XYZ file of C-alpha atoms in Angstrom:
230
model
C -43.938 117.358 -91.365
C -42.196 116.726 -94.343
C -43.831 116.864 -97.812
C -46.077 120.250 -96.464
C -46.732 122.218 -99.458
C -49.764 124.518 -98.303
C -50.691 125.639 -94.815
C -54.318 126.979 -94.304
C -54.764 129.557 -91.543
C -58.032 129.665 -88.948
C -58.864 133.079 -88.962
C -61.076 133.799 -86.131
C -58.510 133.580 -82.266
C -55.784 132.468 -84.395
C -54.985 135.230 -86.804
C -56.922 137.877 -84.837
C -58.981 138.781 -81.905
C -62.906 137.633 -81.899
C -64.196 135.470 -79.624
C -63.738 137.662 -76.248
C -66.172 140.327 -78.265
C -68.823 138.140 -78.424
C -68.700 137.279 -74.686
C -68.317 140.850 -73.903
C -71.806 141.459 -76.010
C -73.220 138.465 -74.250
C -72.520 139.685 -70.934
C -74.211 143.103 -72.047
C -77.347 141.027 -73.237
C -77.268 138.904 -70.404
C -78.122 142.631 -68.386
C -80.493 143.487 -70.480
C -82.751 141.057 -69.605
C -82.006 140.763 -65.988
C -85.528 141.558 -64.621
C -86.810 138.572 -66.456
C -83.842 136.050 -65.911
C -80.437 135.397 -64.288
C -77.700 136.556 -66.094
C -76.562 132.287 -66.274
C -79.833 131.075 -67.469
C -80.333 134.141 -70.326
C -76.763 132.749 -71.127
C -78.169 129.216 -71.342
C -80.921 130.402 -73.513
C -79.199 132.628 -75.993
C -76.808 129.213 -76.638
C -79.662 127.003 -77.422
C -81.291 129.365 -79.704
C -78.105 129.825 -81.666
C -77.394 125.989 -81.803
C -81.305 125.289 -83.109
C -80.593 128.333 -85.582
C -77.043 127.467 -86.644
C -77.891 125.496 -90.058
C -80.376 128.425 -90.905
C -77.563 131.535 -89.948
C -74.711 130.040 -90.184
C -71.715 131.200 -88.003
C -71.073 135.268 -87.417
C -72.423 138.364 -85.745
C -75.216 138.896 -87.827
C -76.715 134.972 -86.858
C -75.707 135.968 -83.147
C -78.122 139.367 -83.718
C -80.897 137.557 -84.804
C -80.677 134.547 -81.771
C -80.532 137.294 -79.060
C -83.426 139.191 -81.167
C -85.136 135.644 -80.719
C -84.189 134.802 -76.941
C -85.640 137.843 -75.969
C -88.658 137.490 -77.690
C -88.681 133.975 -76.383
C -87.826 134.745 -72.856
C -90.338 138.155 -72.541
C -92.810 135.938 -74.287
C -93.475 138.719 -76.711
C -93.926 141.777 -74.670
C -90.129 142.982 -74.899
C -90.004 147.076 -75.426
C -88.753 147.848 -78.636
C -85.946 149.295 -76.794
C -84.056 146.193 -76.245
C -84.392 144.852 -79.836
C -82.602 148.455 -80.734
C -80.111 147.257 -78.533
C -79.428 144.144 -79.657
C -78.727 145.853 -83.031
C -76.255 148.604 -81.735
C -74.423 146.196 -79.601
C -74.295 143.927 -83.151
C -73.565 146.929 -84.994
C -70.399 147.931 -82.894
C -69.137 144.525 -82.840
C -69.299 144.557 -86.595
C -67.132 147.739 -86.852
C -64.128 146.584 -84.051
C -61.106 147.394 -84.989
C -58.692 144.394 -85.362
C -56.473 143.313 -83.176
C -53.426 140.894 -84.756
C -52.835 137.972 -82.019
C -49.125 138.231 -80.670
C -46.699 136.906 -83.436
C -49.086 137.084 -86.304
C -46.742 139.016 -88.469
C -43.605 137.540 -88.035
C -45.181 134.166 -88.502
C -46.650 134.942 -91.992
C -43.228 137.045 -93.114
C -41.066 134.014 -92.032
C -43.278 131.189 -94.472
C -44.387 133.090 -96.823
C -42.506 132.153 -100.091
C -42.162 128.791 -98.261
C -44.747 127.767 -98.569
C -48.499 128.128 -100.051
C -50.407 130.174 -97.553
C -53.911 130.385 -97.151
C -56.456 131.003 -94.916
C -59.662 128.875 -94.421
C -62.269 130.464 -91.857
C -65.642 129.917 -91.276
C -68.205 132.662 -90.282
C -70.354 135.419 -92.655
C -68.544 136.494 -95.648
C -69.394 139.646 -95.644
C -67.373 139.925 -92.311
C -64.472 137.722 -92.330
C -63.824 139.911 -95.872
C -63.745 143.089 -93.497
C -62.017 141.623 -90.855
C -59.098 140.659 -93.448
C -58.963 143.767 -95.369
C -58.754 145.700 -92.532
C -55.823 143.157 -90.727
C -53.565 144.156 -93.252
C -52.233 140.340 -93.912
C -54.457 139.453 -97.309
C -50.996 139.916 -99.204
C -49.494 137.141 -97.441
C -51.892 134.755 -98.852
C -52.427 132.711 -102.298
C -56.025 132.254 -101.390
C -59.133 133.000 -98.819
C -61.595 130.417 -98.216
C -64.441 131.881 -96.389
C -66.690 128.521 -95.435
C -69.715 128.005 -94.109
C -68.855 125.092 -91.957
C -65.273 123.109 -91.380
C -66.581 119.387 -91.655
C -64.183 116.707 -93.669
C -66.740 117.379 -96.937
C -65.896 121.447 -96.819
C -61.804 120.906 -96.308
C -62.055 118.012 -99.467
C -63.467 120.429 -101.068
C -61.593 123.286 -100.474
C -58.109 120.749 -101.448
C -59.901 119.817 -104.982
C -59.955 123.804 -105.386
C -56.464 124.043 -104.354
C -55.278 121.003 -106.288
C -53.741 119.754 -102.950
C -53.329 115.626 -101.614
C -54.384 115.535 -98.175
C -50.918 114.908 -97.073
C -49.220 117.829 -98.367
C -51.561 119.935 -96.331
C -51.349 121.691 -93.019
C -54.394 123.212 -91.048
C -53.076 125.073 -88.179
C -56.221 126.973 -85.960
C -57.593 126.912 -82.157
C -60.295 124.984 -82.300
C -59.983 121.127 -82.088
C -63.161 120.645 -83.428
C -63.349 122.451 -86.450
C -59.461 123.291 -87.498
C -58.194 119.890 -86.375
C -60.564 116.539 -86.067
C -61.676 116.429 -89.764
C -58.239 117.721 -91.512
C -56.797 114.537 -89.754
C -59.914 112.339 -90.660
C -59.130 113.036 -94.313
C -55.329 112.591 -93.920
C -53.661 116.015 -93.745
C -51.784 117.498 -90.853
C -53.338 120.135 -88.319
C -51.458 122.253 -85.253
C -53.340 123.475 -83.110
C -52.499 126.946 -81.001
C -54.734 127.481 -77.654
C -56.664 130.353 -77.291
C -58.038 131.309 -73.448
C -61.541 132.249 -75.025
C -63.385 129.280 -76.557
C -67.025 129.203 -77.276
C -69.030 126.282 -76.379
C -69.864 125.349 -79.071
C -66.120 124.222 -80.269
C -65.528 122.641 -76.758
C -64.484 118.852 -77.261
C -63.114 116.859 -74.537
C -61.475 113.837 -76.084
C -57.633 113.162 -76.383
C -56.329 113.615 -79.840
C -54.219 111.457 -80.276
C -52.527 110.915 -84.175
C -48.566 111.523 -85.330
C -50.296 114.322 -87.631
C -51.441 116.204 -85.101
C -49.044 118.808 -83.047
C -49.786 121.468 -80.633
C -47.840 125.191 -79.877
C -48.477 127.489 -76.830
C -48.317 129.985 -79.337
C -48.316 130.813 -83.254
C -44.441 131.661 -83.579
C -43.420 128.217 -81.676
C -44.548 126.208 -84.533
C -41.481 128.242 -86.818
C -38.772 125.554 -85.739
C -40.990 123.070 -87.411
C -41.517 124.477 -90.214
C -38.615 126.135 -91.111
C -36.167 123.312 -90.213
């Protein structure tokens, strides 16, 4: 990994908890609507809503709100009590106020490159929350810059390097998701790591091998120090 100048950060299950509170407020939903459905098929609805409705909401809690408003119109064909839209809203409402809870090595990770290198992070999702969820983490001082995207294709990470004046090759992408935080930093020749994490929605799910000399993997986000720091 020689020549890294800048390493870019995933945000979302690789800086800090997220994706185990959207299950949980699945799960709740899925109950909600158990006199109509199964709690597996209201599951299988609520997914296909938010994939038709992802290029109109984007990623986030708020988009998530409005596809379970939507299923459950959908699925009570229009005769849902007002009740479980309220619902909806409070269960979307809490989720937007969590507290935040730093993944395990976090800290020391960020302490030990910072000054190293340029650190920043690039996470997709609403901006309004991914700017709470980071001023409320406590780690924006670690970093020279926030990119808050609305997707991670290879046209949103060239774009993000022209901002940060960066060749392809002197940057690092380091996330959980194959899909987004890895596949198209390689296609446009940078570097990516990517660090497991036990809760993955479907919708990042890819099953192919990657297999490049750019691309590394770590159990866990303090592993990857020895690499970098060597």
């Amino acid at each position: 990994m020689k020549g890294i100048q800048t390493i870019a950060f995933d945000a979302d299950d690789t800086l800090w908890v997220n994706e185990p509170y959207f299950r949980e407020v699945e799960n709740k939903f899925c109950g909600l609507l158990e006199d109509y459905l199964p709690h597996h098929t209201v599951a299988q609805e609520l997914f296909k809503t938010e994939m038709q409705n992802l290029s109109l909401y984007g990623y986030g809690v708020k988009g998530f709100m409005l596809a379970m408003i939507e299923t459950i119109l959908r699925v009570t064909e229009n005769t849902a009590s007002p009740v479980l839209i309220a619902k909806v809203l409070e269960y979307g409402k809490e989720q937007l106020n969590k507290d935040i809870e730093l993944l395990d090595g976090v800290k020391e990770a960020l302490e030990a490159l910072k000054g190293k290198y340029r650190l920043v992070v690039a996470t997709k999702g609403d901006l309004l929350d991914q700017e709470r969820k980071l001023n409320k983490s406590g780690l924006a001082h670690y970093f020279h810059h926030i990119e808050i995207m609305s997707d991670k294709q290879e046209k949103d990470y060239r774009k993000l390097l022209r901002h940060l004046d960066c060749p392809p090759e002197a940057f690092l992408m380091i996330g959980n998701s194959i899909k987004s935080d890895v596949m198209p930093v390689l296609a446009i020749g940078g570097h990516a790591i990517h660090i497991p994490y036990h809760t993955v929605w479907a919708h990042e799910v890819v099953e192919e091998e990657v297999k490049e000399e750019r691309f590394y993997s770590f159990e866990n986000i303090t592993a990857i120090l020895p690499k970098l720091l060597s």
